PDB file of C-alpha atoms in Angstrom:
ATOM      1  CA  ASP Y   1     107.011  -3.899 234.367  1.00 71.00           C
ATOM      2  CA  GLN Y   2     111.061  -2.832 234.015  1.00 81.00           C
ATOM      3  CA  GLN Y   3     113.557  -4.807 235.842  1.00 91.00           C
ATOM      4  CA  VAL Y   4     116.576  -3.003 234.803  1.00 94.00           C
ATOM      5  CA  LYS Y   5     115.901   0.280 234.380  1.00 95.00           C
ATOM      6  CA  GLN Y   6     118.231   3.028 232.515  1.00 96.00           C
ATOM      7  CA  ASN Y   7     116.638   6.325 232.838  1.00 92.00           C
ATOM      8  CA  SER Y   8     117.938   8.566 230.273  1.00 95.00           C
ATOM      9  CA  PRO Y   9     117.421   7.986 227.001  1.00 94.00           C
ATOM     10  CA  SER Y  10     120.532   9.889 225.892  1.00 96.00           C
ATOM     11  CA  LEU Y  11     123.833  11.918 227.276  1.00 97.00           C
ATOM     12  CA  SER Y  12     125.769  14.368 225.670  1.00 98.00           C
ATOM     13  CA  VAL Y  13     129.583  15.238 226.840  1.00 98.00           C
ATOM     14  CA  GLN Y  14     132.606  16.773 224.945  1.00 97.00           C
ATOM     15  CA  GLU Y  15     134.832  15.279 224.249  1.00 97.00           C
ATOM     16  CA  GLY Y  16     137.841  14.675 226.890  1.00 97.00           C
ATOM     17  CA  ARG Y  17     135.274  14.848 229.524  1.00 97.00           C
ATOM     18  CA  ILE Y  18     133.467  11.822 231.306  1.00 98.00           C
ATOM     19  CA  SER Y  19     130.915   9.646 230.692  1.00 98.00           C
ATOM     20  CA  ILE Y  20     128.450   8.802 233.599  1.00 98.00           C
ATOM     21  CA  LEU Y  21     125.285   6.265 232.841  1.00 98.00           C
ATOM     22  CA  ASN Y  22     123.147   5.447 234.515  1.00 98.00           C
ATOM     23  CA  CYS Y  23     121.405   1.995 235.276  1.00 98.00           C
ATOM     24  CA  ASP Y  24     119.262   1.125 238.348  1.00 97.00           C
ATOM     25  CA  TYR Y  25     117.439  -2.640 238.799  1.00 96.00           C
ATOM     26  CA  THR Y  26     114.642  -3.789 240.905  1.00 94.00           C
ATOM     27  CA  ASN Y  27     115.600  -7.699 240.956  1.00 89.00           C
ATOM     28  CA  SER Y  28     117.825  -8.036 244.492  1.00 89.00           C
ATOM     29  CA  MET Y  29     118.489 -11.552 242.981  1.00 86.00           C
ATOM     30  CA  PHE Y  30     120.449 -10.269 239.419  1.00 90.00           C
ATOM     31  CA  ASP Y  31     124.378 -10.774 240.755  1.00 87.00           C
ATOM     32  CA  TYR Y  32     126.053 -10.402 237.284  1.00 90.00           C
ATOM     33  CA  PHE Y  33     125.385  -6.876 235.587  1.00 94.00           C
ATOM     34  CA  LEU Y  34     126.598  -5.936 231.535  1.00 94.00           C
ATOM     35  CA  TRP Y  35     126.827  -3.068 229.760  1.00 97.00           C
ATOM     36  CA  TYR Y  36     127.006  -3.624 226.048  1.00 96.00           C
ATOM     37  CA  LYS Y  37     127.863  -0.570 223.327  1.00 97.00           C
ATOM     38  CA  LYS Y  38     125.524  -0.627 220.206  1.00 94.00           C
ATOM     39  CA  TYR Y  39     126.598   1.668 217.158  1.00 93.00           C
ATOM     40  CA  PRO Y  40     123.681   2.077 214.160  1.00 88.00           C
ATOM     41  CA  ALA Y  41     123.373  -1.111 212.012  1.00 83.00           C
ATOM     42  CA  GLU Y  42     125.699  -2.955 214.580  1.00 88.00           C
ATOM     43  CA  GLY Y  43     124.695  -5.769 217.217  1.00 92.00           C
ATOM     44  CA  PRO Y  44     125.235  -4.631 221.114  1.00 94.00           C
ATOM     45  CA  THR Y  45     128.966  -5.771 221.473  1.00 94.00           C
ATOM     46  CA  PHE Y  46     129.962  -6.506 225.144  1.00 94.00           C
ATOM     47  CA  LEU Y  47     131.266  -4.346 227.340  1.00 96.00           C
ATOM     48  CA  ILE Y  48     132.334  -5.023 230.839  1.00 96.00           C
ATOM     49  CA  SER Y  49     130.833  -6.871 233.204  1.00 94.00           C
ATOM     50  CA  ILE Y  50     130.668  -7.339 237.234  1.00 95.00           C
ATOM     51  CA  SER Y  51     129.723  -9.579 239.156  1.00 92.00           C
ATOM     52  CA  SER Y  52     127.783  -8.534 242.795  1.00 92.00           C
ATOM     53  CA  ILE Y  53     130.452  -9.687 244.752  1.00 93.00           C
ATOM     54  CA  LYS Y  54     132.348  -6.282 243.954  1.00 95.00           C
ATOM     55  CA  ASP Y  55     131.761  -2.743 243.615  1.00 96.00           C
ATOM     56  CA  LYS Y  56     134.427  -1.648 241.002  1.00 97.00           C
ATOM     57  CA  ASN Y  57     135.823  -3.301 237.383  1.00 97.00           C
ATOM     58  CA  GLU Y  58     138.177  -1.288 235.473  1.00 97.00           C
ATOM     59  CA  ASP Y  59     139.002  -2.105 231.860  1.00 96.00           C
ATOM     60  CA  GLY Y  60     140.946   1.478 230.130  1.00 97.00           C
ATOM     61  CA  ARG Y  61     138.932   3.970 229.831  1.00 98.00           C
ATOM     62  CA  PHE Y  62     135.324   2.272 231.343  1.00 98.00           C
ATOM     63  CA  THR Y  63     134.840   1.716 235.105  1.00 98.00           C
ATOM     64  CA  VAL Y  64     131.664  -0.074 236.212  1.00 98.00           C
ATOM     65  CA  PHE Y  65     130.335   1.059 240.036  1.00 98.00           C
ATOM     66  CA  LEU Y  66     127.810  -1.862 241.323  1.00 97.00           C
ATOM     67  CA  ASN Y  67     125.807  -0.143 244.488  1.00 97.00           C
ATOM     68  CA  LYS Y  68     124.023  -3.147 245.428  1.00 95.00           C
ATOM     69  CA  SER Y  69     122.339  -1.636 248.737  1.00 95.00           C
ATOM     70  CA  ALA Y  70     120.694   0.893 245.764  1.00 96.00           C
ATOM     71  CA  LYS Y  71     120.385  -1.476 243.966  1.00 96.00           C
ATOM     72  CA  HIS Y  72     121.895   0.995 241.105  1.00 97.00           C
ATOM     73  CA  LEU Y  73     125.447   0.854 238.752  1.00 97.00           C
ATOM     74  CA  SER Y  74     127.043   3.347 236.685  1.00 98.00           C
ATOM     75  CA  LEU Y  75     129.408   3.050 234.014  1.00 98.00           C
ATOM     76  CA  HIS Y  76     132.214   5.967 233.859  1.00 98.00           C
ATOM     77  CA  ILE Y  77     134.396   6.824 230.495  1.00 98.00           C
ATOM     78  CA  VAL Y  78     137.074   8.929 230.688  1.00 97.00           C
ATOM     79  CA  PRO Y  79     138.034  10.440 228.507  1.00 98.00           C
ATOM     80  CA  SER Y  80     135.468  10.610 226.738  1.00 98.00           C
ATOM     81  CA  GLN Y  81     136.005  10.082 222.837  1.00 97.00           C
ATOM     82  CA  PRO Y  82     133.754  10.717 219.845  1.00 97.00           C
ATOM     83  CA  GLY Y  83     133.955   7.419 218.574  1.00 96.00           C
ATOM     84  CA  ASP Y  84     132.139   6.860 221.817  1.00 97.00           C
ATOM     85  CA  SER Y  85     129.140   7.849 220.108  1.00 97.00           C
ATOM     86  CA  ALA Y  86     126.563   4.659 220.539  1.00 97.00           C
ATOM     87  CA  VAL Y  87     123.340   4.096 222.629  1.00 96.00           C
ATOM     88  CA  TYR Y  88     124.754   2.042 225.859  1.00 98.00           C
ATOM     89  CA  PHE Y  89     122.765  -1.366 227.066  1.00 96.00           C
ATOM     90  CA  CYS Y  90     123.108  -2.187 230.455  1.00 96.00           C
ATOM     91  CA  ALA Y  91     121.909  -5.631 231.579  1.00 94.00           C
ATOM     92  CA  ALA Y  92     121.289  -8.207 234.677  1.00 92.00           C
ATOM     93  CA  ARG Y  93     121.551 -11.687 235.436  1.00 87.00           C
ATOM     94  CA  ASN Y  94     119.566 -13.533 237.327  1.00 78.00           C
ATOM     95  CA  HIS Y  95     121.797 -16.814 238.784  1.00 69.00           C
ATOM     96  CA  TYR Y  96     118.810 -18.786 240.364  1.00 62.00           C
ATOM     97  CA  GLY Y  97     115.708 -19.473 238.902  1.00 48.00           C
ATOM     98  CA  GLY Y  98     113.598 -21.219 235.784  1.00 46.00           C
ATOM     99  CA  SER Y  99     115.672 -18.310 233.313  1.00 51.00           C
ATOM    100  CA  GLN Y 100     118.707 -19.180 234.838  1.00 50.00           C
ATOM    101  CA  GLY Y 101     121.512 -17.232 232.581  1.00 61.00           C
ATOM    102  CA  ASN Y 102     118.681 -15.151 230.721  1.00 78.00           C
ATOM    103  CA  LEU Y 103     119.914 -11.361 230.598  1.00 85.00           C
ATOM    104  CA  ILE Y 104     117.584  -8.603 230.994  1.00 89.00           C
ATOM    105  CA  PHE Y 105     118.261  -5.665 229.371  1.00 93.00           C
ATOM    106  CA  GLY Y 106     117.306  -1.700 229.965  1.00 95.00           C
ATOM    107  CA  LYS Y 107     115.906   0.453 227.392  1.00 94.00           C
ATOM    108  CA  GLY Y 108     119.369   1.800 226.812  1.00 95.00           C
ATOM    109  CA  THR Y 109     121.178   5.145 226.132  1.00 97.00           C
ATOM    110  CA  LYS Y 110     122.715   7.371 223.792  1.00 97.00           C
ATOM    111  CA  LEU Y 111     125.186   8.644 224.553  1.00 98.00           C
ATOM    112  CA  SER Y 112     127.315  11.770 222.070  1.00 98.00           C
ATOM    113  CA  VAL Y 113     130.656  13.212 222.666  1.00 97.00           C
ATOM    114  CA  LYS Y 114     131.198  16.672 221.270  1.00 96.00           C
ATOM    115  CA  PRO Y 115     134.632  16.911 219.357  1.00 92.00           C
TER     116      PRO Y 115
ATOM    117  CA  GLU J   1     133.827 -14.739 207.864  1.00 54.00           C
ATOM    118  CA  THR J   2     133.442 -14.478 212.072  1.00 68.00           C
ATOM    119  CA  GLY J   3     131.526 -13.538 214.996  1.00 92.00           C
ATOM    120  CA  VAL J   4     127.618 -13.588 214.521  1.00 96.00           C
ATOM    121  CA  THR J   5     126.312 -12.873 210.832  1.00 96.00           C
ATOM    122  CA  GLN J   6     122.609 -12.906 209.484  1.00 97.00           C
ATOM    123  CA  THR J   7     121.072 -12.545 206.725  1.00 97.00           C
ATOM    124  CA  PRO J   8     118.894 -10.245 205.414  1.00 97.00           C
ATOM    125  CA  ARG J   9     119.371  -7.760 207.346  1.00 96.00           C
ATOM    126  CA  HIS J  10     117.169  -5.781 205.753  1.00 96.00           C
ATOM    127  CA  LEU J  11     113.387  -7.228 205.148  1.00 96.00           C
ATOM    128  CA  VAL J  12     109.599  -6.239 204.362  1.00 95.00           C
ATOM    129  CA  MET J  13     106.816  -8.331 204.435  1.00 92.00           C
ATOM    130  CA  GLY J  14     103.333  -8.650 204.253  1.00 90.00           C
ATOM    131  CA  MET J  15     101.078 -10.008 206.844  1.00 88.00           C
ATOM    132  CA  THR J  16     100.384 -13.183 204.728  1.00 87.00           C
ATOM    133  CA  ASN J  17     103.763 -14.122 203.784  1.00 88.00           C
ATOM    134  CA  LYS J  18     106.642 -16.553 205.023  1.00 93.00           C
ATOM    135  CA  LYS J  19     110.096 -15.731 205.573  1.00 95.00           C
ATOM    136  CA  SER J  20     112.665 -16.748 207.775  1.00 97.00           C
ATOM    137  CA  LEU J  21     115.742 -15.006 209.163  1.00 97.00           C
ATOM    138  CA  LYS J  22     119.019 -17.101 209.423  1.00 98.00           C
ATOM    139  CA  CYS J  23     121.583 -16.341 211.420  1.00 98.00           C
ATOM    140  CA  GLU J  24     124.806 -18.191 211.753  1.00 97.00           C
ATOM    141  CA  GLN J  25     127.990 -17.830 214.299  1.00 96.00           C
ATOM    142  CA  HIS J  26     132.117 -19.120 213.481  1.00 94.00           C
ATOM    143  CA  LEU J  27     132.962 -19.139 217.683  1.00 93.00           C
ATOM    144  CA  GLY J  28     132.512 -22.504 217.993  1.00 92.00           C
ATOM    145  CA  HIS J  29     130.263 -21.728 220.101  1.00 92.00           C
ATOM    146  CA  ASN J  30     126.783 -24.188 221.406  1.00 90.00           C
ATOM    147  CA  ALA J  31     124.446 -21.847 222.805  1.00 90.00           C
ATOM    148  CA  MET J  32     122.028 -19.806 220.297  1.00 92.00           C
ATOM    149  CA  TYR J  33     119.672 -16.796 221.149  1.00 93.00           C
ATOM    150  CA  TRP J  34     116.745 -15.209 218.879  1.00 95.00           C
ATOM    151  CA  TYR J  35     115.965 -11.458 220.664  1.00 95.00           C
ATOM    152  CA  LYS J  36     113.496  -8.800 219.605  1.00 95.00           C
ATOM    153  CA  GLN J  37     113.905  -5.155 220.156  1.00 93.00           C
ATOM    154  CA  SER J  38     111.062  -2.869 218.873  1.00 91.00           C
ATOM    155  CA  ALA J  39     110.989   1.071 219.250  1.00 85.00           C
ATOM    156  CA  LYS J  40     111.623   2.365 222.910  1.00 80.00           C
ATOM    157  CA  LYS J  41     111.922  -0.825 224.006  1.00 87.00           C
ATOM    158  CA  PRO J  42     114.620  -3.259 225.860  1.00 89.00           C
ATOM    159  CA  LEU J  43     116.102  -6.142 224.181  1.00 91.00           C
ATOM    160  CA  GLU J  44     113.463  -8.920 224.549  1.00 91.00           C
ATOM    161  CA  LEU J  45     114.572 -12.935 224.548  1.00 91.00           C
ATOM    162  CA  MET J  46     112.433 -14.845 222.392  1.00 93.00           C
ATOM    163  CA  PHE J  47     114.091 -18.016 222.540  1.00 92.00           C
ATOM    164  CA  VAL J  48     117.300 -20.273 223.937  1.00 89.00           C
ATOM    165  CA  TYR J  49     118.532 -22.864 222.455  1.00 90.00           C
ATOM    166  CA  ASN J  50     121.607 -25.319 224.258  1.00 84.00           C
ATOM    167  CA  PHE J  51     123.474 -27.538 221.887  1.00 82.00           C
ATOM    168  CA  LYS J  52     121.158 -27.649 219.427  1.00 80.00           C
ATOM    169  CA  GLU J  53     118.455 -28.159 221.840  1.00 82.00           C
ATOM    170  CA  GLN J  54     115.304 -25.447 222.904  1.00 82.00           C
ATOM    171  CA  THR J  55     116.230 -24.641 226.301  1.00 79.00           C
ATOM    172  CA  GLU J  56     113.554 -21.431 226.529  1.00 77.00           C
ATOM    173  CA  ASN J  57     110.743 -20.037 225.009  1.00 78.00           C
ATOM    174  CA  ASN J  58     110.042 -17.203 226.532  1.00 78.00           C
ATOM    175  CA  SER J  59     105.731 -17.145 225.396  1.00 83.00           C
ATOM    176  CA  VAL J  60     106.601 -16.329 221.772  1.00 91.00           C
ATOM    177  CA  PRO J  61     103.113 -16.783 219.685  1.00 93.00           C
ATOM    178  CA  SER J  62     103.619 -19.584 217.586  1.00 92.00           C
ATOM    179  CA  ARG J  63     103.909 -17.301 214.093  1.00 94.00           C
ATOM    180  CA  PHE J  64     107.670 -17.359 215.344  1.00 96.00           C
ATOM    181  CA  SER J  65     109.075 -20.839 214.909  1.00 95.00           C
ATOM    182  CA  PRO J  66     112.859 -21.163 215.018  1.00 95.00           C
ATOM    183  CA  GLU J  67     114.914 -23.946 213.964  1.00 95.00           C
ATOM    184  CA  CYS J  68     118.467 -24.575 215.693  1.00 95.00           C
ATOM    185  CA  PRO J  69     119.561 -28.011 212.734  1.00 94.00           C
ATOM    186  CA  ASN J  70     123.246 -27.519 214.596  1.00 92.00           C
ATOM    187  CA  SER J  71     124.985 -25.921 216.765  1.00 90.00           C
ATOM    188  CA  SER J  72     125.986 -22.814 214.135  1.00 94.00           C
ATOM    189  CA  HIS J  73     123.154 -22.334 212.381  1.00 96.00           C
ATOM    190  CA  LEU J  74     119.299 -20.606 213.861  1.00 97.00           C
ATOM    191  CA  PHE J  75     116.723 -19.750 211.497  1.00 97.00           C
ATOM    192  CA  LEU J  76     113.368 -17.636 213.031  1.00 97.00           C
ATOM    193  CA  HIS J  77     110.527 -18.851 210.142  1.00 97.00           C
ATOM    194  CA  LEU J  78     108.125 -16.231 209.991  1.00 96.00           C
ATOM    195  CA  HIS J  79     104.228 -16.814 209.018  1.00 93.00           C
ATOM    196  CA  THR J  80     101.150 -14.320 208.921  1.00 93.00           C
ATOM    197  CA  LEU J  81     102.919 -11.769 211.302  1.00 93.00           C
ATOM    198  CA  GLN J  82     101.197  -8.773 212.255  1.00 94.00           C
ATOM    199  CA  PRO J  83     102.734  -4.898 211.607  1.00 94.00           C
ATOM    200  CA  GLU J  84     103.350  -4.737 215.354  1.00 93.00           C
ATOM    201  CA  ASP J  85     105.602  -7.394 215.047  1.00 95.00           C
ATOM    202  CA  SER J  86     108.047  -4.921 212.743  1.00 96.00           C
ATOM    203  CA  ALA J  87     111.181  -4.591 214.812  1.00 95.00           C
ATOM    204  CA  LEU J  88     115.070  -5.512 214.568  1.00 95.00           C
ATOM    205  CA  TYR J  89     115.560  -9.110 215.170  1.00 97.00           C
ATOM    206  CA  LEU J  90     119.031 -10.020 217.083  1.00 97.00           C
ATOM    207  CA  CYS J  91     121.123 -12.921 217.116  1.00 97.00           C
ATOM    208  CA  ALA J  92     123.280 -13.446 219.560  1.00 95.00           C
ATOM    209  CA  SER J  93     125.616 -16.980 220.261  1.00 93.00           C
ATOM    210  CA  SER J  94     127.863 -18.099 223.699  1.00 89.00           C
ATOM    211  CA  PRO J  95     129.817 -20.201 224.841  1.00 87.00           C
ATOM    212  CA  GLY J  96     128.015 -22.385 226.181  1.00 77.00           C
ATOM    213  CA  ARG J  97     124.696 -22.629 229.361  1.00 63.00           C
ATOM    214  CA  ASP J  98     127.105 -20.496 232.014  1.00 66.00           C
ATOM    215  CA  TYR J  99     126.107 -17.684 234.085  1.00 59.00           C
ATOM    216  CA  GLN J 100     129.139 -15.099 233.486  1.00 62.00           C
ATOM    217  CA  GLU J 101     129.657 -15.869 229.549  1.00 75.00           C
ATOM    218  CA  THR J 102     129.793 -13.021 227.225  1.00 85.00           C
ATOM    219  CA  GLN J 103     126.534 -13.462 224.689  1.00 89.00           C
ATOM    220  CA  TYR J 104     128.026 -12.218 220.871  1.00 92.00           C
ATOM    221  CA  PHE J 105     125.278 -10.649 218.993  1.00 95.00           C
ATOM    222  CA  GLY J 106     124.870 -10.253 215.125  1.00 96.00           C
ATOM    223  CA  PRO J 107     123.982  -7.239 213.059  1.00 95.00           C
ATOM    224  CA  GLY J 108     120.686  -7.923 213.414  1.00 96.00           C
ATOM    225  CA  THR J 109     117.715  -8.151 210.341  1.00 97.00           C
ATOM    226  CA  ARG J 110     115.521  -4.654 210.045  1.00 96.00           C
ATOM    227  CA  LEU J 111     111.986  -6.271 209.961  1.00 96.00           C
ATOM    228  CA  LEU J 112     108.821  -4.470 208.430  1.00 95.00           C
ATOM    229  CA  VAL J 113     105.209  -5.723 208.256  1.00 94.00           C
ATOM    230  CA  LEU J 114     102.736  -3.829 206.147  1.00 92.00           C
TER     231      LEU J 114
END
């Protein structure tokens, strides 16, 4: 059973508009969340993270929102640029348990930003 | 070279072959990871090494055999693989095992098993 779900396999957005990528999780023990971006033929690169003690973290055009009660997080990119076109992975981490520190990834959402 | 490098970038092998994937990190990190990404599936953690010691084997079949001779190098030895093992194999590293550390990924090896 998937613990981290990205239910939209793809998203298309016009340049300059906001991109919103969503992620849901089922394990209430997750307390640290990350977003990675992946271009074709490259490995995932870290984008932004958020701890469960916060509900928002912002870094330039990228903002991650966390709603713990809904077990939902989202990544907002504004304004979107063609260079943002990539696959975005949501990942979560459980501070406790035998696999402490292991990242659990979603399947990814492919974002296409149209000029 | 900087960051995390992986060789080869592409590999085609038969089910009876033996091959090895190599990962090298130039970041001074102490933890290294192997992940598998199959089509339409999330990244799956395979192995974790921390200070050259294997700390995680995520129920990986024995036809995959990792080796970590030092903190900078990680190998994945492959033998008698199955076609369903065809996937992108990603290596990552992080400074240690603190749970808020960022993992840095290599570009991956695209493996096709015939």
